[in-house]
Coordinates of C-alpha atoms and ligand atoms in Angstrom, one line a residue:
M1 CA 103.9 -31.0 -8.8
I2 CA 100.4 -30.9 -9.3
Q3 CA 97.3 -32.6 -6.9
K4 CA 95.2 -33.7 -7.7
T5 CA 91.5 -34.8 -5.5
T6 CA 89.0 -36.9 -8.3
S7 CA 85.7 -36.8 -7.8
K8 CA 84.4 -40.6 -8.3
A9 CA 80.4 -39.1 -9.3
F10 CA 80.0 -40.2 -12.4
V11 CA 83.1 -41.8 -15.3
L12 CA 81.7 -42.3 -18.5
L13 CA 81.9 -45.4 -20.5
A14 CA 83.8 -46.4 -17.8
A15 CA 84.2 -50.3 -19.1
I16 CA 85.8 -49.6 -21.7
I17 CA 89.2 -47.4 -23.0
F18 CA 89.1 -45.7 -25.7
P19 CA 91.6 -45.1 -27.4
F20 CA 93.3 -41.3 -27.1
F21 CA 93.0 -39.6 -30.0
S22 CA 94.7 -35.7 -30.6
I23 CA 92.3 -32.8 -31.1
A24 CA 94.4 -30.6 -32.6
Q25 CA 97.4 -31.7 -31.1
I26 CA 96.6 -32.0 -27.5
N27 CA 96.4 -35.5 -25.7
I28 CA 92.8 -35.2 -24.9
N29 CA 89.9 -38.3 -25.0
P30 CA 86.2 -36.6 -25.4
Y31 CA 84.8 -40.1 -24.5
A32 CA 86.1 -40.8 -21.0
Y33 CA 86.7 -37.8 -18.4
S34 CA 85.1 -37.0 -15.3
P35 CA 85.0 -33.9 -13.3
Q36 CA 87.8 -33.2 -10.8
K37 CA 86.7 -30.9 -7.7
K38 CA 89.9 -29.7 -6.9
V39 CA 93.5 -28.8 -8.1
E40 CA 96.9 -27.5 -6.3
C41 CA 99.7 -26.4 -8.5
T42 CA 102.4 -23.9 -9.3
K43 CA 102.3 -22.7 -12.8
G44 CA 99.1 -22.4 -13.9
A45 CA 95.4 -22.8 -13.5
V46 CA 91.6 -23.0 -15.1
V47 CA 88.0 -24.2 -13.9
S48 CA 84.9 -24.7 -15.4
A49 CA 81.9 -26.1 -15.3
H50 CA 83.0 -29.3 -18.3
P51 CA 85.2 -31.8 -17.4
L52 CA 86.6 -31.3 -21.3
A53 CA 87.4 -27.5 -21.5
S54 CA 88.6 -27.2 -18.1
K55 CA 91.5 -29.4 -20.0
V56 CA 91.2 -27.2 -23.6
G57 CA 91.9 -24.8 -20.6
V58 CA 95.3 -26.3 -19.5
E59 CA 96.6 -27.8 -22.0
I60 CA 96.8 -24.0 -24.3
M61 CA 98.8 -23.4 -20.6
K62 CA 100.8 -26.1 -21.4
K63 CA 101.7 -25.0 -25.1
G64 CA 102.4 -21.6 -23.9
G65 CA 99.2 -19.8 -23.9
N66 CA 98.8 -17.3 -21.6
A67 CA 95.4 -16.9 -19.2
M68 CA 93.5 -15.6 -21.6
D69 CA 94.4 -18.2 -24.5
A70 CA 93.6 -20.4 -22.5
A71 CA 89.8 -18.6 -21.2
I72 CA 89.4 -18.2 -25.2
A73 CA 89.5 -21.9 -25.7
M74 CA 87.7 -23.4 -23.4
Q75 CA 84.8 -20.2 -24.7
L76 CA 84.7 -22.2 -27.3
A77 CA 85.0 -25.5 -26.5
L78 CA 82.2 -24.8 -24.2
A79 CA 79.9 -23.4 -26.7
V80 CA 80.3 -27.3 -28.2
V81 CA 80.7 -29.6 -24.7
Y82 CA 78.0 -27.4 -22.8
P83 CA 75.7 -26.5 -25.4
G84 CA 73.1 -25.4 -22.4
A85 CA 75.0 -22.7 -21.3
G86 CA 78.5 -22.9 -23.0
N87 CA 78.3 -20.4 -26.7
I88 CA 78.7 -18.4 -29.2
G89 CA 74.8 -17.6 -29.7
G90 CA 74.6 -15.6 -25.9
G91 CA 76.9 -12.8 -24.7
G92 CA 78.1 -12.8 -21.8
F93 CA 81.3 -10.5 -19.3
T94 CA 84.9 -11.0 -19.1
V95 CA 87.1 -9.2 -16.1
A96 CA 90.2 -9.5 -15.9
R97 CA 93.8 -8.4 -13.9
L98 CA 96.8 -9.1 -16.5
A99 CA 100.2 -9.3 -14.6
N100 CA 101.4 -5.3 -16.1
G101 CA 98.5 -4.3 -13.5
K102 CA 96.0 -3.7 -16.3
N103 CA 92.8 -4.1 -15.6
L104 CA 90.3 -5.9 -17.9
A105 CA 86.0 -4.7 -18.5
I106 CA 84.9 -6.4 -21.7
D107 CA 81.6 -6.3 -22.2
F108 CA 79.8 -8.5 -24.6
R109 CA 76.4 -8.3 -23.6
E110 CA 73.7 -8.8 -25.6
K111 CA 71.6 -5.7 -27.0
A112 CA 68.2 -5.3 -28.4
P113 CA 67.7 -5.4 -31.9
D114 CA 66.8 -2.1 -33.0
N115 CA 63.2 -3.2 -34.6
A116 CA 63.1 -3.6 -30.5
S117 CA 60.3 -1.4 -29.0
R118 CA 59.8 -0.7 -24.7
N119 CA 56.1 -2.5 -25.2
M120 CA 57.0 -5.3 -27.7
Y121 CA 56.2 -7.8 -24.9
L122 CA 52.5 -7.2 -24.1
N123 CA 49.7 -8.1 -25.1
Q124 CA 46.4 -5.1 -26.1
K125 CA 45.0 -5.8 -22.6
G126 CA 48.7 -4.7 -22.3
D127 CA 49.5 -7.5 -19.5
A128 CA 53.2 -9.2 -20.1
Q129 CA 53.6 -12.2 -22.9
L130 CA 56.2 -14.5 -20.6
E131 CA 55.9 -16.8 -23.3
L132 CA 57.3 -14.4 -26.1
S133 CA 60.9 -13.2 -23.6
Q134 CA 61.1 -16.7 -22.7
N135 CA 61.5 -18.5 -25.4
G136 CA 61.9 -18.6 -29.2
H137 CA 62.9 -16.5 -32.2
L138 CA 61.5 -13.3 -30.2
S139 CA 63.3 -14.3 -26.9
S140 CA 66.7 -13.8 -28.7
G141 CA 69.3 -10.6 -28.1
V142 CA 71.9 -9.9 -30.8
P143 CA 74.7 -12.1 -29.3
G144 CA 77.8 -10.0 -28.0
T145 CA 80.4 -13.6 -27.7
V146 CA 81.8 -13.7 -30.7
A147 CA 82.6 -9.6 -30.7
G148 CA 84.1 -10.6 -26.8
I149 CA 86.3 -13.3 -27.7
F150 CA 87.7 -10.7 -30.4
T151 CA 88.2 -8.2 -28.6
E152 CA 90.1 -11.3 -25.5
L153 CA 92.5 -11.3 -28.6
K154 CA 94.1 -8.7 -28.2
Y155 CA 95.4 -10.2 -25.6
A156 CA 96.1 -13.4 -25.5
R157 CA 99.9 -15.3 -27.3
L158 CA 99.3 -17.7 -29.3
P159 CA 97.1 -17.4 -32.8
F160 CA 93.9 -17.7 -33.1
R161 CA 93.4 -20.9 -35.3
K162 CA 95.3 -23.0 -32.2
L163 CA 92.4 -22.0 -29.5
I164 CA 89.4 -22.5 -32.3
Q165 CA 91.2 -25.1 -33.4
P166 CA 89.6 -28.0 -30.3
A167 CA 86.4 -26.5 -30.6
I168 CA 85.9 -27.1 -33.9
D169 CA 87.2 -31.0 -33.8
L170 CA 85.9 -31.4 -30.9
A171 CA 82.0 -30.1 -32.8
E172 CA 82.9 -32.3 -35.4
D173 CA 84.9 -35.3 -34.2
G174 CA 82.1 -35.6 -31.5
F175 CA 82.2 -36.8 -27.7
A176 CA 80.8 -38.8 -25.2
I177 CA 77.8 -36.2 -23.9
S178 CA 77.4 -36.5 -20.2
E179 CA 74.9 -38.0 -17.6
A180 CA 73.7 -34.7 -16.5
E181 CA 73.6 -33.1 -20.5
A182 CA 71.9 -36.6 -21.3
R183 CA 69.4 -35.9 -19.0
N184 CA 69.1 -31.8 -19.1
L185 CA 68.2 -32.7 -23.2
N186 CA 65.8 -35.5 -22.9
A187 CA 64.1 -32.0 -20.2
A188 CA 64.3 -30.2 -22.9
Q189 CA 63.1 -31.9 -25.8
A190 CA 59.8 -30.6 -26.3
S191 CA 61.4 -26.8 -26.2
F192 CA 63.0 -27.6 -29.3
K193 CA 60.4 -29.7 -30.8
K194 CA 58.6 -26.6 -30.2
Y195 CA 60.4 -22.8 -30.8
N196 CA 62.8 -25.0 -34.0
T197 CA 61.6 -24.1 -37.4
M198 CA 64.2 -27.2 -38.6
T199 CA 64.6 -29.9 -36.2
P200 CA 67.8 -29.5 -34.6
L201 CA 69.9 -33.0 -34.1
F202 CA 69.3 -32.0 -30.2
I203 CA 66.1 -33.9 -31.3
K204 CA 66.5 -37.3 -30.6
S205 CA 63.8 -39.9 -31.4
T206 CA 64.8 -42.3 -28.6
A207 CA 65.9 -41.2 -24.9
W208 CA 69.9 -39.1 -25.7
K209 CA 71.8 -41.9 -21.9
A210 CA 75.1 -41.0 -20.5
G211 CA 77.8 -41.7 -23.7
D212 CA 76.4 -41.2 -26.9
T213 CA 78.6 -39.3 -29.2
L214 CA 77.2 -35.4 -29.9
I215 CA 78.5 -34.9 -33.1
Q216 CA 78.0 -30.9 -34.8
K217 CA 78.6 -31.0 -38.1
D218 CA 76.9 -26.8 -38.9
L219 CA 78.1 -26.1 -35.5
A220 CA 81.9 -27.2 -36.9
K221 CA 80.7 -25.1 -39.7
T222 CA 79.6 -22.2 -38.9
L223 CA 83.1 -22.0 -36.0
K224 CA 86.0 -22.9 -39.0
L225 CA 83.3 -19.9 -41.2
I226 CA 85.2 -17.6 -37.8
R227 CA 88.5 -19.3 -37.4
D228 CA 88.1 -17.9 -41.2
D229 CA 87.0 -14.5 -41.8
G230 CA 87.5 -13.6 -37.9
A231 CA 84.5 -11.7 -36.4
K232 CA 82.7 -11.1 -39.7
G233 CA 82.5 -14.8 -40.5
F234 CA 80.0 -15.0 -37.8
Y235 CA 78.3 -10.9 -38.0
E236 CA 78.5 -11.3 -41.6
G237 CA 77.9 -13.4 -44.9
E238 CA 76.4 -17.3 -43.9
T239 CA 76.6 -17.4 -40.8
A240 CA 74.0 -13.5 -40.2
D241 CA 72.6 -14.7 -43.7
L242 CA 71.6 -18.0 -42.2
I243 CA 70.2 -16.1 -39.0
V244 CA 67.8 -13.0 -40.3
A245 CA 66.9 -16.6 -42.4
E246 CA 65.9 -18.6 -39.0
M247 CA 64.7 -14.9 -37.4
K248 CA 62.3 -14.7 -40.9
R249 CA 60.8 -17.9 -40.5
G250 CA 60.1 -18.3 -36.5
N251 CA 58.6 -14.7 -36.6
G252 CA 62.3 -13.3 -35.3
I253 CA 63.3 -9.3 -35.3
M254 CA 67.2 -9.1 -35.8
T255 CA 68.2 -8.1 -39.1
L256 CA 71.6 -7.9 -40.7
D257 CA 72.4 -4.6 -39.8
D258 CA 71.4 -5.6 -36.6
L259 CA 74.8 -8.6 -36.3
K260 CA 76.6 -6.3 -38.8
N261 CA 76.5 -3.4 -36.4
Y262 CA 76.8 -5.4 -33.0
T263 CA 80.8 -4.1 -31.1
A264 CA 82.0 -5.6 -28.0
K265 CA 82.7 -2.9 -25.7
E266 CA 85.7 -2.6 -23.8
R267 CA 84.1 0.1 -20.0
E268 CA 87.0 0.5 -17.0
A269 CA 86.7 -2.4 -15.3
V270 CA 84.8 -1.5 -10.5
V271 CA 87.6 -1.6 -8.7
F272 CA 86.3 -0.9 -4.8
P273 CA 88.8 -1.3 -1.7
Y274 CA 87.5 -3.9 0.8
K275 CA 89.1 -3.3 4.6
S276 CA 92.9 -1.5 4.2
D277 CA 94.9 -5.4 2.8
Y278 CA 91.7 -6.2 -0.4
T279 CA 91.0 -4.7 -3.2
I280 CA 88.3 -6.0 -5.4
I281 CA 87.6 -5.8 -9.1
T282 CA 85.1 -6.2 -11.3
M283 CA 82.2 -5.4 -14.0
P284 CA 80.2 -2.3 -14.6
L285 CA 77.3 -2.5 -15.8
P286 CA 75.4 -3.6 -17.5
A287 CA 76.5 -5.9 -14.8
S288 CA 74.7 -5.5 -11.5
G289 CA 77.3 -6.6 -9.8
G290 CA 79.2 -4.2 -10.3
V291 CA 77.1 -1.6 -8.3
L292 CA 75.6 -4.7 -5.6
L293 CA 78.9 -5.8 -4.9
P294 CA 80.6 -3.0 -3.8
Q295 CA 76.9 -1.3 -2.4
M296 CA 76.8 -4.3 0.0
M297 CA 80.7 -5.6 0.7
R298 CA 80.5 -1.6 1.9
M299 CA 77.7 -2.3 4.1
V300 CA 79.3 -5.0 5.6
E301 CA 83.0 -3.6 6.1
D302 CA 82.6 -2.4 9.8
Q303 CA 79.9 -4.2 11.2
P304 CA 82.1 -7.5 13.2
L305 CA 81.5 -10.7 10.9
K306 CA 84.0 -12.6 11.5
R307 CA 83.1 -13.1 15.1
Y308 CA 79.0 -13.4 14.2
G309 CA 80.6 -15.8 12.2
F310 CA 80.2 -18.6 9.6
E311 CA 75.4 -19.1 8.8
T312 CA 75.2 -17.7 12.0
K313 CA 72.0 -16.3 12.6
E314 CA 73.4 -12.8 12.9
S315 CA 76.0 -12.9 9.4
V316 CA 72.3 -15.1 7.8
H317 CA 70.3 -11.4 8.8
L318 CA 73.2 -9.0 8.5
M319 CA 74.1 -10.7 5.1
V320 CA 70.0 -10.5 4.2
E321 CA 70.1 -8.0 5.1
V322 CA 72.2 -5.8 2.8
E323 CA 70.9 -8.3 0.0
R324 CA 67.3 -6.7 -0.2
L325 CA 68.9 -3.1 0.4
A326 CA 71.0 -3.0 -2.7
Y327 CA 68.4 -5.3 -4.9
A328 CA 65.7 -2.8 -3.5
D329 CA 68.0 -0.8 -5.5
R330 CA 68.3 -2.6 -8.3
A331 CA 65.0 -2.7 -9.1
K332 CA 64.4 0.6 -9.5
F333 CA 68.7 2.6 -10.7
L334 CA 70.2 0.0 -12.6
G335 CA 69.9 -0.2 -15.8
D336 CA 72.4 0.3 -19.9
K337 CA 74.1 3.4 -18.3
D338 CA 75.5 4.0 -22.0
F339 CA 71.1 4.7 -22.0
V340 CA 69.7 6.0 -18.6
K341 CA 71.6 7.9 -16.2
V342 CA 72.4 5.2 -13.4
P343 CA 73.7 7.0 -10.4
V344 CA 76.1 4.3 -9.9
K345 CA 78.8 6.9 -7.7
L346 CA 75.9 8.2 -5.5
L347 CA 74.1 4.5 -4.8
T348 CA 77.8 2.4 -3.2
S349 CA 79.4 5.7 -1.4
Y350 CA 79.8 5.8 2.9
P351 CA 77.6 8.5 3.5
Y352 CA 74.3 6.6 1.6
I353 CA 75.5 3.2 2.4
I354 CA 75.8 4.6 6.0
Q355 CA 72.0 5.5 5.6
R356 CA 70.9 2.6 3.6
M357 CA 72.4 1.0 7.0
K358 CA 69.9 2.7 9.4
L359 CA 67.6 0.5 8.4
Y360 CA 69.1 -2.1 9.4
D361 CA 68.1 -3.4 13.0
L362 CA 69.9 -5.7 15.3
E363 CA 67.1 -8.0 16.6
K364 CA 64.6 -7.4 13.7
A365 CA 63.9 -8.9 10.4
G366 CA 63.2 -5.9 7.8
N367 CA 60.2 -5.8 5.6
S368 CA 59.9 -5.8 1.9
K369 CA 57.5 -3.6 1.4
D370 CA 58.7 -1.0 4.4
I371 CA 62.6 -1.4 2.7
Q372 CA 62.2 0.2 -0.8
A373 CA 64.7 1.8 -3.4
G374 CA 66.9 4.3 -1.6
H375 CA 66.0 8.9 -1.8
I376 CA 68.0 9.9 -3.7
L377 CA 69.0 12.8 -5.7
P378 CA 69.6 13.4 -8.6
E379 CA 73.4 13.1 -10.0
S380 CA 76.0 15.4 -12.5
E381 CA 73.6 4.2 -12.0
E382 CA 72.3 -21.4 -18.3
T383 CA 74.8 -19.3 -17.8
T384 CA 78.3 -21.0 -16.6
H385 CA 81.6 -18.9 -15.6
L386 CA 84.9 -19.7 -15.9
N387 CA 88.4 -18.6 -14.6
T388 CA 91.8 -19.1 -15.5
Y389 CA 95.5 -17.9 -13.8
D390 CA 98.9 -18.7 -15.3
K391 CA 102.5 -18.4 -14.2
E392 CA 103.2 -14.4 -15.0
G393 CA 100.4 -13.7 -13.1
N394 CA 97.3 -13.0 -15.7
A395 CA 94.5 -13.5 -14.4
V396 CA 91.0 -14.6 -15.9
S397 CA 87.4 -14.4 -15.1
I398 CA 84.7 -14.9 -17.6
T399 CA 80.4 -15.3 -17.2
T400 CA 78.6 -16.1 -20.0
T401 CA 75.3 -16.4 -21.2
L402 CA 72.6 -18.1 -23.4
N403 CA 70.1 -17.0 -20.3
G404 CA 67.6 -20.0 -19.3
E405 CA 68.9 -23.1 -20.6
Y406 CA 69.5 -24.0 -24.2
G407 CA 68.6 -20.5 -23.8
S408 CA 66.0 -19.3 -26.4
S409 CA 65.3 -23.3 -27.7
T410 CA 66.1 -22.2 -30.9
V411 CA 68.6 -23.7 -33.5
V412 CA 69.9 -21.4 -36.0
G413 CA 69.2 -24.2 -38.9
G414 CA 72.2 -25.1 -40.5
A415 CA 74.6 -22.6 -38.4
G416 CA 74.3 -25.2 -35.7
F417 CA 74.0 -23.3 -32.4
L418 CA 71.3 -22.0 -29.9
L419 CA 70.2 -18.4 -29.8
N420 CA 70.0 -17.0 -26.4
N421 CA 66.8 -15.3 -24.4
E422 CA 68.2 -12.8 -23.1
M423 CA 65.4 -9.9 -23.8
D424 CA 63.0 -11.6 -21.2
D425 CA 66.4 -10.0 -18.9
F426 CA 65.0 -6.9 -19.3
S427 CA 61.9 -5.3 -17.3
I428 CA 59.3 -6.3 -20.1
K429 CA 56.7 -4.6 -18.5
P430 CA 57.3 -2.4 -14.4
G431 CA 57.1 -5.1 -11.5
V432 CA 56.6 -8.1 -13.6
P433 CA 59.2 -10.2 -12.6
N434 CA 61.8 -12.1 -14.9
M435 CA 62.1 -15.6 -14.7
Y436 CA 64.3 -14.7 -12.1
G437 CA 62.2 -13.5 -10.1
A438 CA 63.6 -10.4 -10.4
V439 CA 61.2 -7.2 -11.1
G440 CA 62.7 -3.5 -12.8
G441 CA 61.6 -0.8 -14.3
E442 CA 62.0 3.0 -16.2
A443 CA 65.8 2.2 -15.9
N444 CA 65.6 -1.4 -16.7
A445 CA 62.6 -0.8 -20.3
I446 CA 63.5 -2.8 -23.6
A447 CA 65.3 -0.1 -26.3
P448 CA 66.6 -0.1 -29.7
G449 CA 70.2 -0.7 -29.2
K450 CA 70.1 -1.1 -25.3
R451 CA 71.5 -3.8 -22.9
M452 CA 70.0 -5.7 -20.5
L453 CA 69.9 -5.7 -17.4
S454 CA 72.5 -8.3 -15.9
S455 CA 73.7 -10.3 -12.1
M456 CA 76.4 -12.0 -13.9
T457 CA 79.3 -10.8 -12.2
P458 CA 83.5 -12.3 -12.5
T459 CA 85.7 -10.4 -10.2
I460 CA 88.9 -10.7 -9.1
V461 CA 89.9 -9.8 -6.0
L462 CA 94.2 -8.7 -4.7
K463 CA 95.6 -8.8 -1.0
D464 CA 98.2 -6.5 -0.5
N465 CA 98.0 -5.3 -4.7
K466 CA 98.8 -8.9 -5.7
P467 CA 95.8 -11.6 -7.7
F468 CA 94.3 -13.8 -5.0
L469 CA 91.1 -15.1 -5.2
V470 CA 89.3 -14.9 -9.2
V471 CA 86.1 -15.9 -8.2
G472 CA 82.5 -16.7 -10.4
T473 CA 78.7 -18.4 -11.4
P474 CA 76.0 -19.0 -13.1
G475 CA 72.1 -18.5 -11.4
G476 CA 70.7 -16.1 -12.2
T477 CA 69.7 -12.9 -9.5
T478 CA 71.6 -15.5 -7.5
I479 CA 75.6 -14.8 -8.6
T480 CA 75.6 -11.3 -7.4
T481 CA 74.8 -13.4 -4.1
S482 CA 76.9 -16.6 -4.0
V483 CA 80.0 -14.1 -5.0
F484 CA 78.9 -11.8 -2.1
Q485 CA 79.0 -14.8 0.0
T486 CA 82.3 -16.6 -1.3
L487 CA 84.4 -13.5 -0.4
I488 CA 83.0 -12.9 2.6
D489 CA 83.2 -16.8 3.3
I490 CA 86.9 -16.9 2.4
I491 CA 88.0 -12.8 3.3
E492 CA 85.9 -12.4 6.3
F493 CA 85.5 -16.4 7.8
G494 CA 89.5 -17.7 6.5
M495 CA 87.4 -20.4 5.3
S496 CA 89.2 -23.0 2.6
P497 CA 87.7 -22.8 -1.6
E498 CA 86.4 -25.5 -1.0
D499 CA 84.1 -24.5 1.9
A500 CA 83.4 -21.3 0.1
V501 CA 83.0 -23.3 -2.9
N502 CA 80.3 -26.8 -1.3
K503 CA 79.3 -24.8 1.8
P504 CA 74.8 -24.8 1.5
K505 CA 75.3 -20.8 0.1
F506 CA 71.4 -18.1 1.0
H507 CA 70.5 -15.4 -1.2
H508 CA 67.6 -12.9 -0.5
Q509 CA 66.9 -9.8 -4.1
W510 CA 64.6 -8.1 -1.8
L511 CA 61.3 -9.4 -3.7
P512 CA 60.5 -11.8 -3.3
D513 CA 60.2 -11.5 0.3
V514 CA 61.7 -14.8 0.8
I515 CA 65.1 -16.0 2.7
F516 CA 66.3 -19.0 -0.3
V517 CA 68.2 -21.7 1.3
E518 CA 69.6 -24.7 0.4
K519 CA 69.9 -28.1 1.6
G520 CA 71.7 -28.3 4.7
F521 CA 71.7 -24.7 6.0
P522 CA 72.0 -25.5 9.7
S523 CA 68.4 -26.2 10.6
D524 CA 68.7 -24.3 14.5
V525 CA 70.0 -20.5 12.5
K526 CA 66.6 -21.1 10.3
E527 CA 64.7 -21.9 13.9
E528 CA 66.4 -18.4 15.1
L529 CA 66.1 -16.8 11.5
I530 CA 62.0 -17.3 11.9
K531 CA 61.4 -16.9 15.4
M532 CA 63.2 -12.6 13.9
G533 CA 60.5 -13.2 11.6
Y534 CA 62.1 -14.0 8.2
K535 CA 60.5 -17.1 5.8
I536 CA 62.8 -19.2 4.5
M537 CA 62.5 -21.3 1.5
E538 CA 64.5 -24.6 0.8
R539 CA 65.7 -24.5 -3.1
E540 CA 67.4 -26.1 -5.3
A541 CA 71.3 -25.7 -6.3
I542 CA 72.0 -21.5 -5.9
G543 CA 75.3 -21.6 -8.3
R544 CA 78.1 -23.4 -9.8
T545 CA 81.0 -21.0 -8.0
E546 CA 84.9 -21.7 -9.1
V547 CA 86.9 -20.2 -7.7
I548 CA 91.1 -19.4 -8.5
Q549 CA 93.4 -18.7 -5.0
I550 CA 96.2 -17.7 -5.3
M551 CA 98.5 -18.6 -2.1
P552 CA 101.5 -16.7 -0.4
D553 CA 103.7 -19.6 -1.5
G554 CA 102.7 -18.9 -4.9
K555 CA 100.7 -21.8 -4.5
I556 CA 98.2 -21.8 -7.3
I557 CA 94.4 -24.1 -6.1
A558 CA 91.6 -23.8 -8.1
V559 CA 88.3 -25.8 -6.9
G560 CA 84.6 -26.3 -9.1
D561 CA 81.5 -26.2 -7.6
R562 CA 80.5 -30.4 -6.1
R563 CA 76.8 -28.5 -7.5
G564 CA 78.4 -29.8 -10.8
E565 CA 81.1 -31.7 -13.0
D566 CA 82.4 -28.6 -12.8
T567 CA 85.6 -29.3 -13.4
A568 CA 90.1 -27.8 -12.3
E569 CA 93.2 -28.2 -13.5
G570 CA 96.2 -27.1 -13.5
Y571 CA 100.0 -28.2 -14.3
Ligands
LIG601 O1 72.6 -11.4 -17.6 C1 72.4 -12.9 -15.9 O2 71.6 -12.5 -14.9 C2 70.9 -13.6 -16.3 N1 70.9 -14.4 -18.1 C3 71.7 -14.7 -15.3 C4 71.8 -16.4 -16.7 C5 71.2 -17.4 -15.6 O3 73.1 -17.9 -14.6 C6 71.5 -18.8 -15.7 N2 71.7 -19.5 -14.9 N3 71.5 -20.4 -14.1

């Protein structure tokens, strides 16, 4: 039985009913769709940032695909229908819990090109050139998404050509863009004009509007090369040649060797218990959540959060101080552990956590000048999220990114896809904030082949050893705190997944020393926190969290965030 609640937030081309046409034998109408925020079902569920991608995912499951098949098809569909963040020119992380009990952590984070160097974004005076680390050809790391997809494919069931065909059809035949996409494309026109050497089809002489058809022939051709030649269809041959030609035209540094040598890495997932009945599975470095999530969960584990309640002065104070402590450590210690020594075990150990929590004063706001990273002895450590869960018990959580909205704004001429601007996630100069305000130093300095530190935190929670939650979100540095809050909201405050996703969020990242809150954060609590000594700033939406919750009776509840066009599907 499926129960659905459909958001009426927007309905495309409501007046005109186009006949459904079959995308790769999948019944989808790419011209009329609307977000669906919640689904309750029993066989399988998916949730992602775009209605068409979610539709592709659930249809693949209905055709016999498992959670990984659905996730791969959705990633590829997002690269077409959600060009601001869905990608083949970016990177990300996949965390999965397979029905046989195996945990997966696939790292397809971008890496610095071999010609990158520590001070590549500093001018002669030593000043940071954020313009170069955040835009255009020089801001791109070597893309990892396609290598990631072929690593995921080992755990899928259907032939790859079936998984990629919906994306090819959506690129080749087109789909109607939503109002939000039209707005975003219009806002990005100046950047597209500035950072491209060949006019990409995203540039239009009149304004984009909801319902316009986006046809992406070059992208369809690139996807076909990937369909026919596998990862080599991207990292070698025509696509690689087009990337390198684009780099040459735009003074970028990525080479054919950088592309040919890129590999996704299967890492050991971070697995830690929370209280007696929960097990949390998340992504290790270079995803910072692999350190910060265990730190923060352990810091609150013995605190009376349940008694404090959701968004009271006491609970926000505790959670903010925990976030401050964790982010101070992030800035100092975290980076790619294949390149720098990161004391992961020590930073997440109970003795260290207990020591750090001595800095938490029940009565007073902390202060980021006084609270620095912990002292430790050397140890012998625009983005989008999707979740899938199938009836066999496989759970997949993927966060993937171009970094900023539309990444570097550079489309590879003739290949039709956007490149990331992930190099800005390195610390380009100690103490200089990146586009999300994160600071860093030595551990996250640029080096050839190194992967930049990420906030992405795809996470799965088991309860009594059975899949319970599949969670993740975009949102730069707010990702880790949003995942933390979502887990606390459901586990400690007993909230429904809908409320945990949609209620106002808050965020602290050590520097700046401010609590960021969303509109709707309770104003009396705000007043009380200010009296305690906190600075509070209201900001735009924090993340777009997607949750799948599996109930003890087997019911599956999938929820897409109200903050976007996020859509849950199930059957
Ligand atoms: O990996 C990271 O931490 C960033 N590149 C994520 C950027 C992001 O979430 C943007 N989306 N809102």
